[in-house]
mmCIF file of C-alpha atoms in Angstrom:
data_model
loop_
_atom_site.group_PDB
_atom_site.id
_atom_site.type_symbol
_atom_site.label_atom_id
_atom_site.label_comp_id
_atom_site.label_asym_id
_atom_site.label_seq_id
_atom_site.Cartn_x
_atom_site.Cartn_y
_atom_site.Cartn_z
ATOM 1 C CA MET I 1 -7.632 -5.405 15.882
ATOM 2 C CA GLN I 2 -5.007 -6.824 13.288
ATOM 3 C CA THR I 3 -2.234 -4.947 11.249
ATOM 4 C CA ALA I 4 -1.619 -5.570 7.465
ATOM 5 C CA TYR I 5 1.384 -3.803 5.575
ATOM 6 C CA LEU I 6 0.690 -3.441 1.797
ATOM 7 C CA ALA I 7 2.734 -1.967 -0.867
ATOM 8 C CA GLY I 8 1.033 -1.315 -4.384
ATOM 9 C CA GLY I 9 2.715 1.652 -5.642
ATOM 10 C CA CYS I 10 2.211 5.104 -4.433
ATOM 11 C CA PHE I 11 0.988 4.968 -0.965
ATOM 12 C CA TRP I 12 -1.419 7.790 -1.474
ATOM 13 C CA CYS I 13 -3.366 5.628 -3.858
ATOM 14 C CA VAL I 14 -3.446 2.441 -1.577
ATOM 15 C CA GLU I 15 -4.459 4.800 1.379
ATOM 16 C CA ALA I 16 -7.331 6.439 -0.398
ATOM 17 C CA ILE I 17 -8.977 3.182 -1.269
ATOM 18 C CA PHE I 18 -8.615 1.512 2.082
ATOM 19 C CA GLN I 19 -10.001 4.759 3.743
ATOM 20 C CA ARG I 20 -13.228 3.787 2.120
ATOM 21 C CA ILE I 21 -13.394 0.238 3.171
ATOM 22 C CA LYS I 22 -15.760 -1.060 6.181
ATOM 23 C CA GLY I 23 -13.698 -2.537 8.989
ATOM 24 C CA VAL I 24 -10.446 -0.384 8.221
ATOM 25 C CA LYS I 25 -9.842 1.555 11.378
ATOM 26 C CA GLY I 26 -6.628 3.190 10.879
ATOM 27 C CA LEU I 27 -4.162 3.732 8.149
ATOM 28 C CA THR I 28 -0.296 5.044 8.351
ATOM 29 C CA ASN I 29 1.446 5.742 5.165
ATOM 30 C CA GLY I 30 5.272 4.911 5.560
ATOM 31 C CA TYR I 31 8.248 2.941 4.510
ATOM 32 C CA CYS I 32 9.388 -0.542 5.222
ATOM 33 C CA ASN I 33 12.236 -3.167 4.640
ATOM 34 C CA GLY I 34 15.112 -1.066 3.295
ATOM 35 C CA SER I 35 18.691 -0.319 4.409
ATOM 36 C CA THR I 36 18.447 3.383 5.369
ATOM 37 C CA GLU I 37 17.270 3.823 9.074
ATOM 38 C CA ASN I 38 14.415 6.411 9.246
ATOM 39 C CA PRO I 39 14.535 7.384 5.734
ATOM 40 C CA SER I 40 13.165 10.508 4.234
ATOM 41 C CA TYR I 41 10.626 10.662 1.358
ATOM 42 C CA GLU I 42 13.508 12.159 -0.646
ATOM 43 C CA GLU I 43 15.893 9.268 0.085
ATOM 44 C CA ILE I 44 13.012 6.796 -0.804
ATOM 45 C CA CYS I 45 12.551 8.491 -4.298
ATOM 46 C CA SER I 46 16.354 7.853 -4.965
ATOM 47 C CA GLY I 47 15.510 4.230 -5.185
ATOM 48 C CA GLN I 48 18.762 3.700 -3.410
ATOM 49 C CA THR I 49 17.228 2.676 -0.045
ATOM 50 C CA GLY I 50 15.401 -0.497 -0.916
ATOM 51 C CA HIS I 51 12.365 0.507 1.115
ATOM 52 C CA ALA I 52 8.730 0.250 -0.465
ATOM 53 C CA GLU I 53 6.164 2.802 0.016
ATOM 54 C CA VAL I 54 3.664 0.916 2.185
ATOM 55 C CA VAL I 55 0.299 1.481 3.898
ATOM 56 C CA LYS I 56 -0.024 0.065 7.557
ATOM 57 C CA ILE I 57 -3.580 -1.002 7.878
ATOM 58 C CA GLU I 58 -5.277 -1.456 11.121
ATOM 59 C CA PHE I 59 -8.551 -3.490 10.809
ATOM 60 C CA ASP I 60 -11.132 -5.095 12.765
ATOM 61 C CA GLU I 61 -11.261 -8.621 11.642
ATOM 62 C CA SER I 62 -14.771 -8.997 12.815
ATOM 63 C CA GLU I 63 -15.824 -6.567 10.138
ATOM 64 C CA ILE I 64 -13.007 -7.582 7.465
ATOM 65 C CA SER I 65 -10.709 -10.265 7.061
ATOM 66 C CA PHE I 66 -6.940 -10.267 5.801
ATOM 67 C CA SER I 67 -8.206 -12.320 2.864
ATOM 68 C CA ASP I 68 -10.812 -9.484 1.929
ATOM 69 C CA LEU I 69 -8.243 -6.895 2.252
ATOM 70 C CA LEU I 70 -5.801 -8.797 -0.106
ATOM 71 C CA GLU I 71 -8.819 -8.948 -2.569
ATOM 72 C CA VAL I 72 -9.461 -5.233 -2.437
ATOM 73 C CA PHE I 73 -5.510 -4.838 -2.582
ATOM 74 C CA PHE I 74 -5.138 -6.872 -5.826
ATOM 75 C CA LEU I 75 -8.234 -5.258 -7.491
ATOM 76 C CA THR I 76 -6.782 -1.790 -7.106
ATOM 77 C CA HIS I 77 -3.369 -2.143 -8.411
ATOM 78 C CA ASP I 78 -1.459 -4.124 -10.957
ATOM 79 C CA PRO I 79 0.268 -7.136 -9.155
ATOM 80 C CA THR I 80 1.922 -7.979 -12.666
ATOM 81 C CA SER I 81 4.172 -4.970 -13.003
ATOM 82 C CA LEU I 82 7.626 -4.947 -11.618
ATOM 83 C CA ASN I 83 8.561 -1.978 -9.726
ATOM 84 C CA ARG I 84 5.988 0.350 -11.249
ATOM 85 C CA GLN I 85 2.316 1.173 -10.877
ATOM 86 C CA GLY I 86 1.275 3.576 -14.023
ATOM 87 C CA SER I 87 3.995 6.299 -14.314
ATOM 88 C CA ASP I 88 5.495 5.778 -10.704
ATOM 89 C CA VAL I 89 8.520 3.524 -11.403
ATOM 90 C CA GLY I 90 11.145 2.467 -9.145
ATOM 91 C CA ILE I 91 11.671 -0.191 -6.468
ATOM 92 C CA GLN I 92 9.736 1.943 -3.965
ATOM 93 C CA TYR I 93 6.570 1.548 -5.940
ATOM 94 C CA ARG I 94 6.801 -2.351 -6.027
ATOM 95 C CA SER I 95 3.790 -4.413 -5.267
ATOM 96 C CA ALA I 96 4.321 -6.285 -2.077
ATOM 97 C CA VAL I 97 2.727 -8.056 1.055
ATOM 98 C CA PHE I 98 4.846 -7.701 4.153
ATOM 99 C CA PHE I 99 3.551 -10.253 6.478
ATOM 100 C CA ILE I 100 3.555 -10.304 10.278
ATOM 101 C CA ASN I 101 2.556 -14.085 10.858
ATOM 102 C CA PRO I 102 2.378 -17.378 8.967
ATOM 103 C CA GLU I 103 -1.361 -17.076 8.399
ATOM 104 C CA GLN I 104 -0.790 -13.595 6.318
ATOM 105 C CA ARG I 105 2.092 -15.302 4.760
ATOM 106 C CA ASP I 106 0.125 -18.348 3.493
ATOM 107 C CA LEU I 107 -2.879 -16.345 2.465
ATOM 108 C CA ALA I 108 -0.625 -14.063 0.429
ATOM 109 C CA LYS I 109 1.099 -16.769 -1.208
ATOM 110 C CA THR I 110 -2.144 -18.619 -1.951
ATOM 111 C CA THR I 111 -3.742 -15.422 -3.426
ATOM 112 C CA ILE I 112 -0.649 -14.347 -5.564
ATOM 113 C CA GLU I 113 -0.266 -17.727 -6.981
ATOM 114 C CA SER I 114 -3.852 -17.512 -8.314
ATOM 115 C CA ILE I 115 -2.856 -14.420 -10.334
ATOM 116 C CA PRO I 116 -1.201 -15.067 -13.749
ATOM 117 C CA ASN I 117 2.203 -13.383 -14.036
ATOM 118 C CA ALA I 118 2.009 -11.998 -10.647
ATOM 119 C CA VAL I 119 5.349 -10.241 -9.432
ATOM 120 C CA THR I 120 4.166 -9.373 -6.024
ATOM 121 C CA GLU I 121 6.874 -9.701 -3.319
ATOM 122 C CA ILE I 122 5.900 -11.607 -0.237
ATOM 123 C CA SER I 123 8.446 -10.899 2.610
ATOM 124 C CA PRO I 124 8.401 -10.716 6.489
ATOM 125 C CA LEU I 125 8.095 -7.264 7.824
ATOM 126 C CA ASP I 126 11.392 -6.115 9.035
ATOM 127 C CA VAL I 127 10.989 -2.516 9.893
ATOM 128 C CA PHE I 128 8.306 0.051 9.199
ATOM 129 C CA TYR I 129 8.745 3.964 9.304
ATOM 130 C CA ALA I 130 6.017 6.263 9.210
ATOM 131 C CA ALA I 131 6.037 8.753 6.333
ATOM 132 C CA GLU I 132 6.304 12.581 6.998
ATOM 133 C CA ASN I 133 2.941 14.066 8.198
ATOM 134 C CA TYR I 134 2.103 15.718 4.923
ATOM 135 C CA HIS I 135 1.781 12.172 3.287
ATOM 136 C CA GLN I 136 -0.867 11.039 5.740
ATOM 137 C CA ASN I 137 -4.489 11.390 4.725
ATOM 138 C CA TYR I 138 -3.210 12.799 1.428
ATOM 139 C CA TYR I 139 -5.908 12.545 -0.787
ATOM 140 C CA ASN I 140 -8.550 13.752 1.645
ATOM 141 C CA ASN I 141 -6.325 16.696 2.363
ATOM 142 C CA ASN I 142 -5.424 17.513 -1.362
ATOM 143 C CA PRO I 143 -8.659 16.442 -3.500
ATOM 144 C CA ASN I 144 -7.836 19.279 -5.960
ATOM 145 C CA GLN I 145 -4.176 18.447 -6.494
ATOM 146 C CA GLN I 146 -3.496 17.298 -10.188
ATOM 147 C CA TYR I 147 -2.193 13.738 -8.996
ATOM 148 C CA CYS I 148 -5.317 13.237 -6.895
ATOM 149 C CA ARG I 149 -7.831 14.179 -9.668
ATOM 150 C CA LEU I 150 -5.786 12.443 -12.554
ATOM 151 C CA VAL I 151 -4.461 9.437 -10.942
ATOM 152 C CA ILE I 152 -6.124 8.641 -7.476
ATOM 153 C CA LEU I 153 -9.805 9.714 -8.148
ATOM 154 C CA PRO I 154 -9.989 7.521 -11.239
ATOM 155 C CA LYS I 155 -8.784 4.488 -9.210
ATOM 156 C CA ILE I 156 -11.505 5.097 -6.316
ATOM 157 C CA GLU I 157 -14.022 5.514 -8.923
ATOM 158 C CA LYS I 158 -13.084 2.325 -10.851
ATOM 159 C CA TYR I 159 -13.101 0.139 -7.577
ATOM 160 C CA PHE I 160 -16.367 1.413 -6.415
ATOM 161 C CA LYS I 161 -18.032 0.539 -9.881
#
Protein backbone atom coordinates (compact mmCIF):
# COMPACT_ATOMS: atom_id res chain seq x y z
CA MET A 1 0.00 0.00 0.00
CA GLN A 2 1.06 3.54 -0.79
CA THR A 3 -0.31 6.95 0.19
CA ALA A 4 -0.84 10.13 -1.83
CA TYR A 5 -2.02 13.57 -0.70
CA LEU A 6 -3.82 15.56 -3.40
CA ALA A 7 -5.56 18.94 -3.20
CA GLY A 8 -7.83 19.85 -6.09
CA GLY A 9 -10.38 22.25 -4.67
CA CYS A 10 -13.20 21.00 -2.48
CA PHE A 11 -12.18 17.68 -0.97
CA TRP A 12 -15.71 16.34 -1.38
CA CYS A 13 -15.25 16.46 -5.18
CA VAL A 14 -11.80 14.85 -5.14
CA GLU A 15 -12.99 12.13 -2.77
CA ALA A 16 -16.07 11.31 -4.87
CA ILE A 17 -13.95 10.74 -7.98
CA PHE A 18 -11.28 8.62 -6.29
CA GLN A 19 -13.89 6.46 -4.52
CA ARG A 20 -14.70 5.14 -7.98
CA ILE A 21 -11.13 4.34 -9.06
CA LYS A 22 -9.94 0.73 -9.00
CA GLY A 23 -6.98 0.25 -6.69
CA VAL A 24 -7.93 3.03 -4.27
CA LYS A 25 -8.39 1.34 -0.90
CA GLY A 26 -8.96 4.20 1.51
CA LEU A 27 -9.71 7.91 1.50
CA THR A 28 -9.62 10.52 4.23
CA ASN A 29 -10.58 14.14 3.71
CA GLY A 30 -8.48 16.58 5.66
CA TYR A 31 -6.25 19.61 5.88
CA CYS A 32 -2.51 19.89 5.40
CA ASN A 33 0.48 22.20 5.42
CA GLY A 34 -0.93 25.15 7.32
CA SER A 35 -0.01 27.10 10.43
CA THR A 36 -2.85 26.21 12.79
CA GLU A 37 -2.56 23.01 14.79
CA ASN A 38 -5.58 20.69 14.43
CA PRO A 39 -7.73 23.26 12.58
CA SER A 40 -11.50 23.18 12.26
CA TYR A 41 -13.39 23.50 8.99
CA GLU A 42 -14.47 27.00 9.99
CA GLU A 43 -10.83 28.02 10.53
CA ILE A 44 -9.85 26.56 7.16
CA CYS A 45 -12.65 28.45 5.42
CA SER A 46 -11.30 31.75 6.77
CA GLY A 47 -8.30 31.32 4.46
CA GLN A 48 -6.06 32.47 7.32
CA THR A 49 -4.55 29.10 8.33
CA GLY A 50 -2.71 28.35 5.08
CA HIS A 51 -4.01 24.79 4.94
CA ALA A 52 -5.27 23.12 1.78
CA GLU A 53 -8.31 20.88 1.64
CA VAL A 54 -6.71 17.58 0.72
CA VAL A 55 -7.61 13.95 0.22
CA LYS A 56 -5.32 11.32 1.69
CA ILE A 57 -5.48 8.44 -0.78
CA GLU A 58 -4.36 4.96 0.18
CA PHE A 59 -3.82 2.85 -2.91
CA ASP A 60 -2.57 -0.56 -3.93
CA GLU A 61 0.29 0.09 -6.33
CA SER A 62 -0.17 -3.37 -7.84
CA GLU A 63 -3.54 -2.10 -9.13
CA ILE A 64 -2.87 1.60 -9.79
CA SER A 65 0.32 3.63 -9.89
CA PHE A 66 0.96 7.07 -8.45
CA SER A 67 1.38 8.25 -12.04
CA ASP A 68 -2.12 6.95 -12.87
CA LEU A 69 -3.52 8.71 -9.79
CA LEU A 70 -1.98 11.94 -11.03
CA GLU A 71 -3.60 11.43 -14.43
CA VAL A 72 -7.04 11.08 -12.80
CA PHE A 73 -6.30 14.06 -10.56
CA PHE A 74 -5.36 16.39 -13.42
CA LEU A 75 -8.31 15.30 -15.55
CA THR A 76 -10.80 16.07 -12.80
CA HIS A 77 -9.84 19.59 -11.70
CA ASP A 78 -8.35 22.73 -13.21
CA PRO A 79 -4.60 22.85 -12.46
CA THR A 80 -4.33 26.27 -14.14
CA SER A 81 -6.64 28.07 -11.72
CA LEU A 82 -4.85 29.73 -8.79
CA ASN A 83 -6.55 29.23 -5.42
CA ARG A 84 -9.89 28.38 -6.96
CA GLN A 85 -11.97 25.57 -8.41
CA GLY A 86 -15.25 26.73 -9.92
CA SER A 87 -17.08 28.86 -7.37
CA ASP A 88 -14.86 27.64 -4.51
CA VAL A 89 -12.33 30.44 -3.97
CA GLY A 90 -9.49 30.71 -1.48
CA ILE A 91 -6.05 29.34 -0.68
CA GLN A 92 -7.66 26.27 0.87
CA TYR A 93 -8.93 25.30 -2.62
CA ARG A 94 -5.54 25.44 -4.33
CA SER A 95 -4.29 22.73 -6.63
CA ALA A 96 -1.43 20.89 -4.92
CA VAL A 97 0.47 17.63 -4.69
CA PHE A 98 1.94 17.07 -1.24
CA PHE A 99 4.63 14.46 -1.77
CA ILE A 100 5.98 12.00 0.78
CA ASN A 101 9.06 10.79 -1.10
CA PRO A 102 11.38 11.87 -3.94
CA GLU A 103 9.65 9.59 -6.46
CA GLN A 104 6.28 11.30 -5.91
CA ARG A 105 7.95 14.73 -6.11
CA ASP A 106 9.66 13.88 -9.39
CA LEU A 107 6.55 12.34 -10.99
CA ALA A 108 4.42 15.30 -9.93
CA LYS A 109 6.97 17.78 -11.26
CA THR A 110 7.26 15.99 -14.62
CA THR A 111 3.48 15.75 -14.97
CA ILE A 112 2.84 19.38 -14.04
CA GLU A 113 5.54 20.62 -16.42
CA SER A 114 3.61 19.00 -19.27
CA ILE A 115 0.47 21.04 -18.51
CA PRO A 116 0.50 24.53 -20.06
CA ASN A 117 -0.09 27.31 -17.52
CA ALA A 118 -0.32 24.93 -14.55
CA VAL A 119 -0.12 26.58 -11.13
CA THR A 120 -0.28 23.37 -9.12
CA GLU A 121 1.87 23.52 -6.01
CA ILE A 122 4.35 20.72 -5.33
CA SER A 123 5.38 20.62 -1.68
CA PRO A 124 6.55 18.06 0.83
CA LEU A 125 3.81 16.93 3.18
CA ASP A 126 4.35 18.69 6.49
CA VAL A 127 1.29 17.70 8.49
CA PHE A 128 -2.12 16.16 7.81
CA TYR A 129 -5.22 16.53 9.98
CA ALA A 130 -8.33 14.48 9.24
CA ALA A 131 -11.40 16.63 8.67
CA GLU A 132 -14.46 16.34 10.86
CA ASN A 133 -16.50 13.12 10.48
CA TYR A 134 -19.32 14.77 8.53
CA HIS A 135 -16.82 15.58 5.74
CA GLN A 136 -15.92 11.91 5.22
CA ASN A 137 -17.71 9.97 2.45
CA TYR A 138 -19.65 13.17 1.84
CA TYR A 139 -21.06 12.60 -1.62
CA ASN A 140 -22.19 9.04 -0.88
CA ASN A 141 -23.83 10.16 2.37
CA ASN A 142 -25.51 13.23 0.83
CA PRO A 143 -26.29 12.49 -2.84
CA ASN A 144 -29.39 14.70 -2.85
CA GLN A 145 -27.68 17.71 -1.28
CA GLN A 146 -27.65 20.61 -3.77
CA TYR A 147 -23.83 20.91 -3.96
CA CYS A 148 -23.58 17.17 -4.62
CA ARG A 149 -26.15 17.26 -7.41
CA LEU A 150 -24.96 20.47 -9.07
CA VAL A 151 -21.18 20.31 -8.63
CA ILE A 152 -19.96 16.83 -7.71
CA LEU A 153 -22.24 14.63 -9.84
CA PRO A 154 -21.39 16.47 -13.09
CA LYS A 155 -17.65 16.02 -12.33
CA ILE A 156 -18.14 12.31 -11.80
CA GLU A 157 -20.21 11.98 -14.98
CA LYS A 158 -17.72 14.02 -17.01
CA TYR A 159 -14.78 11.89 -15.89
CA PHE A 160 -16.45 8.58 -16.65
CA LYS A 161 -17.67 9.59 -20.15
